[in-house]
Every structure is written in structure tokens, then in C-alpha cells.
Amino acid sequence: MAAITRVLESQQFILGDEIESFEKEVGALLGVREAVSCASGTAALEISLRALGIGSGDEVMTTPYTFVATAGAIAWTGARPVFVDIEPETFNMDPRLLDSALTPKTRAIVPVHLFGCCASMKSILQFAREKRLWVIEDTAQAIGARYDQAAAGTLGDVACFSFFPSKNLGAAGDGGMVVSNDPGLAGRLRLIRNHGSRRKYDHEILGTNSRLDALQAAILRVKLGSLSVWTAKRQERAARYHELFADRGLERHVSLPHAPPGRTHVFNQYVIRCHQRDNLRAFLNARGIPTEIYYPVALHLQPAFSYLGYTQGNFPCAEAASAETLALPVYPELDDERQNAVVGEIAEFYRLQR
Ligand SMILES: *Cc1c(COP(=O)(O)O)cnc(C)c1O
């Protein structure tokens, strides 16, 4: 409330000190030179692609198993999203499939660090370097995640964060951030998010209005101070889920998320694969346990992307995931009792199936 009052008293609602301070703080946290806040995670993706000059006639490779914004932002610039199937274990883009999706029009790759665990960046970056492609990390779900000690968002050329309320660092509304170690790119991003303008009524390039509200920045600055504690609590809850599932011998029915060696998972979502997913979900819902499906329809099968000409069967791993995954409650305040109830009810469901 003090932070909100501070902004209201200042009457500085657009850009200004809160924004600059928040950008500095996020840059320092991630160990990255430039942080440019913007209106949302979706906007972060759009302005990054545009700042890299990507648009009509270009192709950009990404995963079909992600929130719609990842591919939507690509399409919105006029470029064509080209999907690459996922690794079943991490739900992230499978780098072994990049080569077969490459064409002379390919300009960039957008890997997504889904659920809070990094994609196989070593192979993706190596491929991108060889083929001279930009790498735009979609870090919307992965603030604080690490890959061989480096922070998610510092691996590619540019990275896009979201402060949508359900993310690990959530605003009281929409918000986003682009980070990069390239000052030239950051300069273009700052122009694009503010009508191509450095000085009022002087428009150097075509831009848009994609600024973060100072009120949101002030709220996010307060919450940023707790992020590492909240992340540790999510990780602790995830470890406890592993113990509870193992104790009950449920591994026959569900497979649990785990990060490959060298990757630190921040569990924006705790997503299991399970038998009879839809029946299990209905059973849990009837017992007051909320769950969610991320994502029930892979993007290549969404009507909005039908013009790309994909069909059922094109990305079998993404399609299997969309039929089998279930996100269980995970948040820093989740207590033992509620967590026990989640696993207890799942055990009960499978017991009744026998
Ligand atoms: C949330 C999310 C976005 C979009 O962020 P918004 O702030 O909601 O626009 C993009 N990609 C992924 C993977 C997301 O989870």
C-alpha cells in the first residue's frame, strides 16, 4: 500500500523513477545489462521480434506446446510460426528436430522454458549459432530458473518475461519485460515501446504504446524482494510432492516432473502426466481440489493457426502431452495438510479404479 500511495502522490504514472528502478533491479537480479519493461509478456515477444527486424516473409521456429502468445506474437509480426515437436520429458522444444524444420526463410528460434524449467539451450544455441539465427527466450514461466548456473533469460539474444498474476513474479494486472546484453537492441526496444520516441513528438521509428504502468512497477518492486523465498518454497513443495507420491507407490499411474542435470526448475506449474487424466481431474474437482490443464490443445490444432496447414499427428509428443498432463496446486503458501489431501485423493482415485 505504501508503494501504491507513493505512485499516487507522485502522479508519475507513465515511465519515470519507478520504472527505471524496477528495470535496474530486475537487470541486477538476472545479471543482464539491459532490462526494458513493457505492457505484457505477449508485448515483450512482439516488440523483441520487431526490434530484431522479423516480419513478413520470415519464418520463426517455436514449440506447439506453449501458451498461445508465443506463436501468436510471431504471427502478429507477419512472420510464419514453424512448429517443432517437444521432448516428452521436459515438454520443451526438441533441438534434434530443428534441422528438419529449417528453411532459407528461417530467421529465429523461440524456445519456451515451460513450467519453469529451461529448454535444452546448449543444443539450441549451438544450432542457432551455426545457422545464424536469433534466439528469443520465452521466459514467461521461468523467472529465477537456471541453466548451468546462468539465469534463464541470459542465454539467448533476448528474453521475454511476463508479470501476469499467475507467474512466479505476478503484478496486480498485466506487465512484461525484455532483457538483453545488447545495448543497441535495448535502445530500439525503448523506442518501440514508446511510439518510436525519445523526445516528445519526435518519432524516430515506428513504434507502439507498450509501456508498463508505474503502479505495476511499484507493486512488482515490493514483490521482487520476496521472489527468492517464494521460489524456494515452490521448490520445497515440489520435492515434497515427489516424496508423497513415492510413499504411496503411485509412480505406476503418474510420472512426475523433474529437471535434467544442470537445470534449476522454479515450478511455475507442477505438471504430472497421468492415466485417465480427465476422469482424475473431475474426481479431484468434485473433492474441492482445483487443477488445470496446460495445454489441452496443442497450438498446431488451434483454429487460429489452421492457416499454417498442420494436422493431427504432425507433433505426436505435443499431442500426447496435451492429453495426459495435469497441473497440481503449487504455490508458496501451500501447506502440508492441503498438499497431503491432493496426493491422498489421487491415491484414492487410482485405488477405486482397480
Ligand atoms: C504467460 C505467457 C505468455 C504471455 O504473457 P502475458 O503477460 O500474459 O501476455 C507468453 N508465453 C508463455 C509461455 C506464457 O506462459
mmCIF file of N, CA and C in Angstrom, residues 108-232:
data_model
loop_
_atom_site.group_PDB
_atom_site.id
_atom_site.type_symbol
_atom_site.label_atom_id
_atom_site.label_comp_id
_atom_site.label_asym_id
_atom_site.label_seq_id
_atom_site.Cartn_x
_atom_site.Cartn_y
_atom_site.Cartn_z
ATOM 1 N N ALA A 108 14.778 -17.036 -36.846
ATOM 2 C CA ALA A 108 14.913 -17.052 -35.375
ATOM 3 C C ALA A 108 14.287 -18.308 -34.785
ATOM 4 N N ILE A 109 14.680 -18.570 -33.531
ATOM 5 C CA ILE A 109 14.092 -19.652 -32.749
ATOM 6 C C ILE A 109 13.546 -19.041 -31.459
ATOM 7 N N VAL A 110 12.335 -19.450 -31.082
ATOM 8 C CA VAL A 110 11.781 -19.025 -29.789
ATOM 9 C C VAL A 110 11.573 -20.257 -28.906
ATOM 10 N N PRO A 111 12.590 -20.627 -28.127
ATOM 11 C CA PRO A 111 12.382 -21.714 -27.166
ATOM 12 C C PRO A 111 11.595 -21.186 -25.968
ATOM 13 N N VAL A 112 10.768 -22.029 -25.404
ATOM 14 C CA VAL A 112 9.982 -21.667 -24.215
ATOM 15 C C VAL A 112 10.497 -22.509 -23.047
ATOM 16 N N HIS A 113 10.725 -21.882 -21.906
ATOM 17 C CA HIS A 113 11.135 -22.625 -20.705
ATOM 18 C C HIS A 113 9.862 -22.970 -19.939
ATOM 19 N N LEU A 114 9.171 -23.984 -20.431
ATOM 20 C CA LEU A 114 7.814 -24.248 -19.959
ATOM 21 C C LEU A 114 7.775 -24.723 -18.505
ATOM 22 N N PHE A 115 6.817 -24.232 -17.791
ATOM 23 C CA PHE A 115 6.511 -24.594 -16.398
ATOM 24 C C PHE A 115 7.611 -24.166 -15.421
ATOM 25 N N GLY A 116 8.695 -23.567 -15.930
ATOM 26 C CA GLY A 116 9.759 -23.108 -15.041
ATOM 27 C C GLY A 116 11.053 -23.883 -15.168
ATOM 28 N N CYS A 117 11.163 -24.705 -16.220
ATOM 29 C CA CYS A 117 12.405 -25.461 -16.436
ATOM 30 C C CYS A 117 12.939 -25.144 -17.833
ATOM 31 N N CYS A 118 14.228 -24.838 -17.907
ATOM 32 C CA CYS A 118 14.807 -24.398 -19.178
ATOM 33 C C CYS A 118 14.751 -25.479 -20.254
ATOM 34 N N ALA A 119 14.592 -25.023 -21.474
ATOM 35 C CA ALA A 119 14.714 -25.885 -22.647
ATOM 36 C C ALA A 119 16.176 -26.321 -22.787
ATOM 37 N N SER A 120 16.431 -27.244 -23.715
ATOM 38 C CA SER A 120 17.796 -27.761 -23.913
ATOM 39 C C SER A 120 18.625 -26.738 -24.680
ATOM 40 N N MET A 121 19.015 -25.691 -23.942
ATOM 41 C CA MET A 121 19.575 -24.499 -24.578
ATOM 42 C C MET A 121 20.930 -24.717 -25.223
ATOM 43 N N LYS A 122 21.738 -25.624 -24.672
ATOM 44 C CA LYS A 122 23.070 -25.815 -25.240
ATOM 45 C C LYS A 122 22.951 -26.200 -26.716
ATOM 46 N N SER A 123 22.111 -27.183 -26.997
ATOM 47 C CA SER A 123 21.937 -27.638 -28.380
ATOM 48 C C SER A 123 21.219 -26.595 -29.227
ATOM 49 N N ILE A 124 20.247 -25.921 -28.634
ATOM 50 C CA ILE A 124 19.501 -24.903 -29.392
ATOM 51 C C ILE A 124 20.429 -23.756 -29.779
ATOM 52 N N LEU A 125 21.250 -23.318 -28.820
ATOM 53 C CA LEU A 125 22.165 -22.196 -29.094
ATOM 54 C C LEU A 125 23.228 -22.580 -30.112
ATOM 55 N N GLN A 126 23.693 -23.813 -30.014
ATOM 56 C CA GLN A 126 24.714 -24.269 -30.962
ATOM 57 C C GLN A 126 24.146 -24.291 -32.387
ATOM 58 N N PHE A 127 22.927 -24.805 -32.500
ATOM 59 C CA PHE A 127 22.265 -24.841 -33.808
ATOM 60 C C PHE A 127 22.059 -23.417 -34.332
ATOM 61 N N ALA A 128 21.604 -22.529 -33.457
ATOM 62 C CA ALA A 128 21.331 -21.143 -33.867
ATOM 63 C C ALA A 128 22.603 -20.441 -34.318
ATOM 64 N N ARG A 129 23.694 -20.708 -33.621
ATOM 65 C CA ARG A 129 24.968 -20.076 -33.974
ATOM 66 C C ARG A 129 25.426 -20.552 -35.348
ATOM 67 N N GLU A 130 25.334 -21.866 -35.553
ATOM 68 C CA GLU A 130 25.728 -22.441 -36.851
ATOM 69 C C GLU A 130 24.921 -21.865 -37.997
ATOM 70 N N LYS A 131 23.621 -21.720 -37.776
ATOM 71 C CA LYS A 131 22.718 -21.300 -38.860
ATOM 72 C C LYS A 131 22.463 -19.799 -38.853
ATOM 73 N N ARG A 132 23.111 -19.083 -37.958
ATOM 74 C CA ARG A 132 22.969 -17.629 -37.850
ATOM 75 C C ARG A 132 21.511 -17.217 -37.635
ATOM 76 N N LEU A 133 20.918 -17.757 -36.587
ATOM 77 C CA LEU A 133 19.533 -17.431 -36.236
ATOM 78 C C LEU A 133 19.507 -16.705 -34.890
ATOM 79 N N TRP A 134 18.554 -15.792 -34.729
ATOM 80 C CA TRP A 134 18.345 -15.181 -33.421
ATOM 81 C C TRP A 134 17.699 -16.193 -32.481
ATOM 82 N N VAL A 135 18.020 -16.064 -31.192
ATOM 83 C CA VAL A 135 17.328 -16.866 -30.176
ATOM 84 C C VAL A 135 16.620 -15.925 -29.203
ATOM 85 N N ILE A 136 15.295 -16.057 -29.180
ATOM 86 C CA ILE A 136 14.451 -15.243 -28.301
ATOM 87 C C ILE A 136 13.863 -16.183 -27.266
ATOM 88 N N GLU A 137 14.332 -16.086 -26.038
ATOM 89 C CA GLU A 137 13.816 -16.980 -24.996
ATOM 90 C C GLU A 137 12.451 -16.503 -24.514
ATOM 91 N N ASP A 138 11.483 -17.395 -24.460
ATOM 92 C CA ASP A 138 10.210 -17.096 -23.804
ATOM 93 C C ASP A 138 10.344 -17.554 -22.359
ATOM 94 N N THR A 139 10.676 -16.582 -21.493
ATOM 95 C CA THR A 139 10.935 -16.862 -20.078
ATOM 96 C C THR A 139 9.731 -16.511 -19.204
ATOM 97 N N ALA A 140 8.548 -16.437 -19.825
ATOM 98 C CA ALA A 140 7.351 -16.006 -19.087
ATOM 99 C C ALA A 140 7.114 -16.835 -17.818
ATOM 100 N N GLN A 141 7.454 -18.122 -17.874
ATOM 101 C CA GLN A 141 7.172 -19.006 -16.726
ATOM 102 C C GLN A 141 8.436 -19.327 -15.927
ATOM 103 N N ALA A 142 9.537 -18.660 -16.233
ATOM 104 C CA ALA A 142 10.816 -19.174 -15.728
ATOM 105 C C ALA A 142 11.696 -18.137 -15.045
ATOM 106 N N ILE A 143 11.108 -17.099 -14.432
ATOM 107 C CA ILE A 143 11.981 -16.132 -13.754
ATOM 108 C C ILE A 143 12.674 -16.826 -12.584
ATOM 109 N N GLY A 144 13.996 -16.721 -12.529
ATOM 110 C CA GLY A 144 14.770 -17.356 -11.453
ATOM 111 C C GLY A 144 15.298 -18.732 -11.803
ATOM 112 N N ALA A 145 14.810 -19.319 -12.903
ATOM 113 C CA ALA A 145 15.320 -20.639 -13.309
ATOM 114 C C ALA A 145 16.771 -20.503 -13.770
ATOM 115 N N ARG A 146 17.523 -21.627 -13.657
ATOM 116 C CA ARG A 146 18.926 -21.579 -14.056
ATOM 117 C C ARG A 146 19.264 -22.730 -14.978
ATOM 118 N N TYR A 147 20.297 -22.483 -15.792
ATOM 119 C CA TYR A 147 20.775 -23.483 -16.737
ATOM 120 C C TYR A 147 22.290 -23.425 -16.680
ATOM 121 N N ASP A 148 22.917 -24.465 -16.169
ATOM 122 C CA ASP A 148 24.374 -24.433 -15.954
ATOM 123 C C ASP A 148 24.795 -23.129 -15.274
ATOM 124 N N GLN A 149 24.128 -22.790 -14.201
ATOM 125 C CA GLN A 149 24.416 -21.590 -13.386
ATOM 126 C C GLN A 149 23.916 -20.276 -13.985
ATOM 127 N N ALA A 150 23.741 -20.194 -15.304
ATOM 128 C CA ALA A 150 23.281 -18.933 -15.894
ATOM 129 C C ALA A 150 21.775 -18.789 -15.703
ATOM 130 N N ALA A 151 21.327 -17.560 -15.498
ATOM 131 C CA ALA A 151 19.894 -17.316 -15.304
ATOM 132 C C ALA A 151 19.152 -17.480 -16.621
ATOM 133 N N ALA A 152 17.987 -18.086 -16.554
ATOM 134 C CA ALA A 152 17.099 -18.111 -17.716
ATOM 135 C C ALA A 152 16.862 -16.669 -18.132
ATOM 136 N N GLY A 153 17.005 -16.407 -19.407
ATOM 137 C CA GLY A 153 16.854 -15.034 -19.881
ATOM 138 C C GLY A 153 18.176 -14.399 -20.239
ATOM 139 N N THR A 154 19.282 -15.077 -19.872
ATOM 140 C CA THR A 154 20.606 -14.547 -20.237
ATOM 141 C C THR A 154 21.294 -15.469 -21.229
ATOM 142 N N LEU A 155 20.571 -16.453 -21.756
ATOM 143 C CA LEU A 155 21.196 -17.479 -22.594
ATOM 144 C C LEU A 155 21.142 -17.107 -24.074
ATOM 145 N N GLY A 156 20.002 -16.586 -24.508
ATOM 146 C CA GLY A 156 19.818 -16.244 -25.917
ATOM 147 C C GLY A 156 20.181 -14.792 -26.202
ATOM 148 N N ASP A 157 19.710 -14.280 -27.332
ATOM 149 C CA ASP A 157 19.983 -12.886 -27.696
ATOM 150 C C ASP A 157 19.104 -11.932 -26.909
ATOM 151 N N VAL A 158 17.905 -12.401 -26.592
ATOM 152 C CA VAL A 158 16.935 -11.556 -25.904
ATOM 153 C C VAL A 158 15.935 -12.494 -25.217
ATOM 154 N N ALA A 159 15.329 -12.028 -24.123
ATOM 155 C CA ALA A 159 14.382 -12.886 -23.410
ATOM 156 C C ALA A 159 13.168 -12.073 -22.972
ATOM 157 N N CYS A 160 12.031 -12.761 -22.895
ATOM 158 C CA CYS A 160 10.753 -12.097 -22.656
ATOM 159 C C CYS A 160 10.071 -12.645 -21.416
ATOM 160 N N PHE A 161 9.911 -11.773 -20.417
ATOM 161 C CA PHE A 161 9.262 -12.150 -19.159
ATOM 162 C C PHE A 161 7.840 -11.611 -19.114
ATOM 163 N N SER A 162 6.998 -12.274 -18.325
ATOM 164 C CA SER A 162 5.626 -11.823 -18.101
ATOM 165 C C SER A 162 5.405 -11.661 -16.609
ATOM 166 N N PHE A 163 4.639 -10.638 -16.252
ATOM 167 C CA PHE A 163 4.236 -10.459 -14.856
ATOM 168 C C PHE A 163 2.736 -10.654 -14.686
ATOM 169 N N PHE A 164 2.140 -11.430 -15.596
ATOM 170 C CA PHE A 164 0.738 -11.840 -15.438
ATOM 171 C C PHE A 164 0.590 -12.406 -14.014
ATOM 172 N N PRO A 165 -0.556 -12.160 -13.368
ATOM 173 C CA PRO A 165 -0.659 -12.542 -11.947
ATOM 174 C C PRO A 165 -0.327 -13.999 -11.613
ATOM 175 N N SER A 166 -0.499 -14.927 -12.547
ATOM 176 C CA SER A 166 -0.218 -16.335 -12.226
ATOM 177 C C SER A 166 1.251 -16.711 -12.372
ATOM 178 N N LYS A 167 2.094 -15.796 -12.838
ATOM 179 C CA LYS A 167 3.523 -16.128 -12.984
ATOM 180 C C LYS A 167 4.215 -16.053 -11.622
ATOM 181 N N ASN A 168 5.443 -16.525 -11.545
ATOM 182 C CA ASN A 168 6.116 -16.554 -10.238
ATOM 183 C C ASN A 168 6.323 -15.154 -9.660
ATOM 184 N N LEU A 169 6.521 -14.168 -10.529
ATOM 185 C CA LEU A 169 6.521 -12.769 -10.099
ATOM 186 C C LEU A 169 5.328 -12.112 -10.789
ATOM 187 N N GLY A 170 4.237 -11.983 -10.064
ATOM 188 C CA GLY A 170 2.988 -11.529 -10.670
ATOM 189 C C GLY A 170 2.621 -10.122 -10.240
ATOM 190 N N ALA A 171 2.177 -9.318 -11.190
ATOM 191 C CA ALA A 171 1.712 -7.959 -10.893
ATOM 192 C C ALA A 171 0.254 -8.007 -10.432
ATOM 193 N N ALA A 172 -0.295 -6.831 -10.152
ATOM 194 C CA ALA A 172 -1.727 -6.718 -9.862
ATOM 195 C C ALA A 172 -2.425 -6.326 -11.164
ATOM 196 N N GLY A 173 -2.050 -7.021 -12.230
ATOM 197 C CA GLY A 173 -2.535 -6.701 -13.566
ATOM 198 C C GLY A 173 -1.541 -7.229 -14.570
ATOM 199 N N ASP A 174 -1.470 -6.609 -15.724
ATOM 200 C CA ASP A 174 -0.545 -7.065 -16.758
ATOM 201 C C ASP A 174 0.810 -6.376 -16.661
ATOM 202 N N GLY A 175 1.829 -7.043 -17.161
ATOM 203 C CA GLY A 175 3.146 -6.442 -17.237
ATOM 204 C C GLY A 175 4.107 -7.386 -17.909
ATOM 205 N N GLY A 176 5.194 -6.838 -18.439
ATOM 206 C CA GLY A 176 6.199 -7.672 -19.096
ATOM 207 C C GLY A 176 7.542 -6.990 -19.106
ATOM 208 N N MET A 177 8.566 -7.735 -19.542
ATOM 209 C CA MET A 177 9.935 -7.202 -19.556
ATOM 210 C C MET A 177 10.745 -7.938 -20.605
ATOM 211 N N VAL A 178 11.552 -7.168 -21.326
ATOM 212 C CA VAL A 178 12.505 -7.762 -22.259
ATOM 213 C C VAL A 178 13.895 -7.523 -21.698
ATOM 214 N N VAL A 179 14.743 -8.550 -21.686
ATOM 215 C CA VAL A 179 16.118 -8.348 -21.229
ATOM 216 C C VAL A 179 17.094 -8.795 -22.313
ATOM 217 N N SER A 180 18.267 -8.163 -22.307
ATOM 218 C CA SER A 180 19.282 -8.464 -23.323
ATOM 219 C C SER A 180 20.626 -7.905 -22.869
ATOM 220 N N ASN A 181 21.684 -8.446 -23.414
ATOM 221 C CA ASN A 181 23.006 -7.862 -23.168
ATOM 222 C C ASN A 181 23.419 -6.927 -24.293
ATOM 223 N N ASP A 182 22.519 -6.650 -25.225
ATOM 224 C CA ASP A 182 22.829 -5.833 -26.399
ATOM 225 C C ASP A 182 22.206 -4.437 -26.236
ATOM 226 N N PRO A 183 23.041 -3.427 -25.952
ATOM 227 C CA PRO A 183 22.512 -2.080 -25.716
ATOM 228 C C PRO A 183 21.814 -1.502 -26.954
ATOM 229 N N GLY A 184 22.286 -1.856 -28.138
ATOM 230 C CA GLY A 184 21.648 -1.351 -29.351
ATOM 231 C C GLY A 184 20.221 -1.865 -29.470
ATOM 232 N N LEU A 185 20.066 -3.143 -29.212
ATOM 233 C CA LEU A 185 18.739 -3.760 -29.254
ATOM 234 C C LEU A 185 17.842 -3.145 -28.179
ATOM 235 N N ALA A 186 18.405 -2.955 -26.986
ATOM 236 C CA ALA A 186 17.622 -2.364 -25.893
ATOM 237 C C ALA A 186 17.161 -0.959 -26.262
ATOM 238 N N GLY A 187 18.020 -0.205 -26.928
ATOM 239 C CA GLY A 187 17.656 1.140 -27.370
ATOM 240 C C GLY A 187 16.475 1.105 -28.328
ATOM 241 N N ARG A 188 16.505 0.152 -29.266
ATOM 242 C CA ARG A 188 15.372 0.023 -30.201
ATOM 243 C C ARG A 188 14.105 -0.380 -29.464
ATOM 244 N N LEU A 189 14.249 -1.271 -28.481
ATOM 245 C CA LEU A 189 13.077 -1.693 -27.703
ATOM 246 C C LEU A 189 12.462 -0.513 -26.952
ATOM 247 N N ARG A 190 13.323 0.335 -26.375
ATOM 248 C CA ARG A 190 12.817 1.503 -25.637
ATOM 249 C C ARG A 190 12.072 2.455 -26.573
ATOM 250 N N LEU A 191 12.576 2.578 -27.785
ATOM 251 C CA LEU A 191 11.879 3.418 -28.769
ATOM 252 C C LEU A 191 10.540 2.795 -29.154
ATOM 253 N N ILE A 192 10.579 1.498 -29.501
ATOM 254 C CA ILE A 192 9.362 0.838 -29.999
ATOM 255 C C ILE A 192 8.241 0.865 -28.958
ATOM 256 N N ARG A 193 8.588 0.676 -27.688
ATOM 257 C CA ARG A 193 7.520 0.608 -26.672
ATOM 258 C C ARG A 193 6.884 1.978 -26.421
ATOM 259 N N ASN A 194 7.523 3.027 -26.927
ATOM 260 C CA ASN A 194 7.042 4.380 -26.643
ATOM 261 C C ASN A 194 6.899 5.205 -27.924
ATOM 262 N N HIS A 195 6.177 4.646 -28.889
ATOM 263 C CA HIS A 195 5.865 5.359 -30.138
ATOM 264 C C HIS A 195 7.100 5.803 -30.916
ATOM 265 N N GLY A 196 8.180 5.043 -30.784
ATOM 266 C CA GLY A 196 9.391 5.386 -31.536
ATOM 267 C C GLY A 196 9.993 6.709 -31.120
ATOM 268 N N SER A 197 9.725 7.098 -29.889
ATOM 269 C CA SER A 197 10.026 8.464 -29.469
ATOM 270 C C SER A 197 10.950 8.516 -28.259
ATOM 271 N N ARG A 198 11.994 9.320 -28.361
ATOM 272 C CA ARG A 198 12.874 9.582 -27.233
ATOM 273 C C ARG A 198 12.467 10.909 -26.593
ATOM 274 N N ARG A 199 12.222 11.893 -27.469
ATOM 275 C CA ARG A 199 11.725 13.196 -27.025
ATOM 276 C C ARG A 199 10.287 13.362 -27.503
ATOM 277 N N LYS A 200 9.474 14.023 -26.737
ATOM 278 C CA LYS A 200 8.054 14.188 -27.044
ATOM 279 C C LYS A 200 7.852 14.733 -28.462
ATOM 280 N N TYR A 201 6.980 14.091 -29.219
ATOM 281 C CA TYR A 201 6.600 14.498 -30.583
ATOM 282 C C TYR A 201 7.750 14.435 -31.575
ATOM 283 N N ASP A 202 8.751 13.629 -31.233
ATOM 284 C CA ASP A 202 9.860 13.398 -32.159
ATOM 285 C C ASP A 202 9.916 11.883 -32.344
ATOM 286 N N HIS A 203 9.458 11.402 -33.506
ATOM 287 C CA HIS A 203 9.283 9.964 -33.696
ATOM 288 C C HIS A 203 10.300 9.419 -34.685
ATOM 289 N N GLU A 204 11.347 8.796 -34.162
ATOM 290 C CA GLU A 204 12.471 8.344 -34.984
ATOM 291 C C GLU A 204 12.108 7.128 -35.822
ATOM 292 N N ILE A 205 11.375 6.204 -35.210
ATOM 293 C CA ILE A 205 10.959 4.989 -35.921
ATOM 294 C C ILE A 205 9.488 4.726 -35.572
ATOM 295 N N LEU A 206 8.882 3.784 -36.296
ATOM 296 C CA LEU A 206 7.507 3.420 -35.963
ATOM 297 C C LEU A 206 7.517 2.567 -34.705
ATOM 298 N N GLY A 207 6.674 2.941 -33.778
ATOM 299 C CA GLY A 207 6.587 2.165 -32.550
ATOM 300 C C GLY A 207 5.142 1.941 -32.171
ATOM 301 N N THR A 208 4.946 1.689 -30.879
ATOM 302 C CA THR A 208 3.599 1.443 -30.388
ATOM 303 C C THR A 208 3.555 1.912 -28.935
ATOM 304 N N ASN A 209 2.414 1.734 -28.293
ATOM 305 C CA ASN A 209 2.327 2.007 -26.868
ATOM 306 C C ASN A 209 2.377 0.681 -26.145
ATOM 307 N N SER A 210 3.509 0.349 -25.578
ATOM 308 C CA SER A 210 3.653 -0.904 -24.838
ATOM 309 C C SER A 210 4.477 -0.656 -23.597
ATOM 310 N N ARG A 211 3.952 0.212 -22.721
ATOM 311 C CA ARG A 211 4.696 0.553 -21.507
ATOM 312 C C ARG A 211 4.094 -0.171 -20.307
ATOM 313 N N LEU A 212 4.959 -0.460 -19.332
ATOM 314 C CA LEU A 212 4.495 -0.983 -18.039
ATOM 315 C C LEU A 212 3.984 0.209 -17.219
ATOM 316 N N ASP A 213 2.865 0.060 -16.521
ATOM 317 C CA ASP A 213 2.384 1.125 -15.634
ATOM 318 C C ASP A 213 3.324 1.298 -14.448
ATOM 319 N N ALA A 214 3.547 2.541 -14.054
ATOM 320 C CA ALA A 214 4.378 2.805 -12.875
ATOM 321 C C ALA A 214 3.779 2.147 -11.624
ATOM 322 N N LEU A 215 2.449 2.124 -11.550
ATOM 323 C CA LEU A 215 1.810 1.467 -10.395
ATOM 324 C C LEU A 215 2.190 -0.010 -10.324
ATOM 325 N N GLN A 216 2.173 -0.662 -11.478
ATOM 326 C CA GLN A 216 2.552 -2.086 -11.502
ATOM 327 C C GLN A 216 4.023 -2.244 -11.150
ATOM 328 N N ALA A 217 4.853 -1.354 -11.659
ATOM 329 C CA ALA A 217 6.287 -1.439 -11.338
ATOM 330 C C ALA A 217 6.502 -1.305 -9.832
ATOM 331 N N ALA A 218 5.775 -0.389 -9.207
ATOM 332 C CA ALA A 218 5.932 -0.171 -7.763
ATOM 333 C C ALA A 218 5.516 -1.426 -6.988
ATOM 334 N N ILE A 219 4.428 -2.047 -7.421
ATOM 335 C CA ILE A 219 3.968 -3.281 -6.767
ATOM 336 C C ILE A 219 4.972 -4.412 -6.996
ATOM 337 N N LEU A 220 5.454 -4.513 -8.218
ATOM 338 C CA LEU A 220 6.418 -5.574 -8.549
ATOM 339 C C LEU A 220 7.728 -5.396 -7.793
ATOM 340 N N ARG A 221 8.124 -4.155 -7.540
ATOM 341 C CA ARG A 221 9.369 -3.916 -6.787
ATOM 342 C C ARG A 221 9.232 -4.464 -5.373
ATOM 343 N N VAL A 222 8.069 -4.305 -4.780
ATOM 344 C CA VAL A 222 7.849 -4.851 -3.435
ATOM 345 C C VAL A 222 7.913 -6.378 -3.488
ATOM 346 N N LYS A 223 7.215 -6.957 -4.472
ATOM 347 C CA LYS A 223 7.150 -8.418 -4.544
ATOM 348 C C LYS A 223 8.487 -9.042 -4.929
ATOM 349 N N LEU A 224 9.282 -8.299 -5.695
ATOM 350 C CA LEU A 224 10.592 -8.814 -6.122
ATOM 351 C C LEU A 224 11.453 -9.201 -4.918
ATOM 352 N N GLY A 225 11.295 -8.461 -3.821
ATOM 353 C CA GLY A 225 12.062 -8.744 -2.611
ATOM 354 C C GLY A 225 11.764 -10.117 -2.017
ATOM 355 N N SER A 226 10.627 -10.682 -2.342
ATOM 356 C CA SER A 226 10.258 -11.998 -1.802
ATOM 357 C C SER A 226 10.426 -13.119 -2.807
ATOM 358 N N LEU A 227 10.819 -12.777 -4.040
ATOM 359 C CA LEU A 227 10.813 -13.795 -5.092
ATOM 360 C C LEU A 227 11.665 -15.020 -4.755
ATOM 361 N N SER A 228 12.867 -14.789 -4.200
ATOM 362 C CA SER A 228 13.743 -15.948 -3.975
ATOM 363 C C SER A 228 13.163 -16.857 -2.887
ATOM 364 N N VAL A 229 12.531 -16.263 -1.882
ATOM 365 C CA VAL A 229 11.895 -17.072 -0.828
ATOM 366 C C VAL A 229 10.712 -17.839 -1.415
ATOM 367 N N TRP A 230 9.908 -17.162 -2.222
ATOM 368 C CA TRP A 230 8.753 -17.837 -2.824
ATOM 369 C C TRP A 230 9.198 -18.969 -3.750
ATOM 370 N N THR A 231 10.267 -18.730 -4.499
ATOM 371 C CA THR A 231 10.768 -19.759 -5.410
ATOM 372 C C THR A 231 11.229 -20.973 -4.611
ATOM 373 N N ALA A 232 11.972 -20.721 -3.525
ATOM 374 C CA ALA A 232 12.451 -21.828 -2.690
ATOM 375 C C ALA A 232 11.271 -22.623 -2.135
#
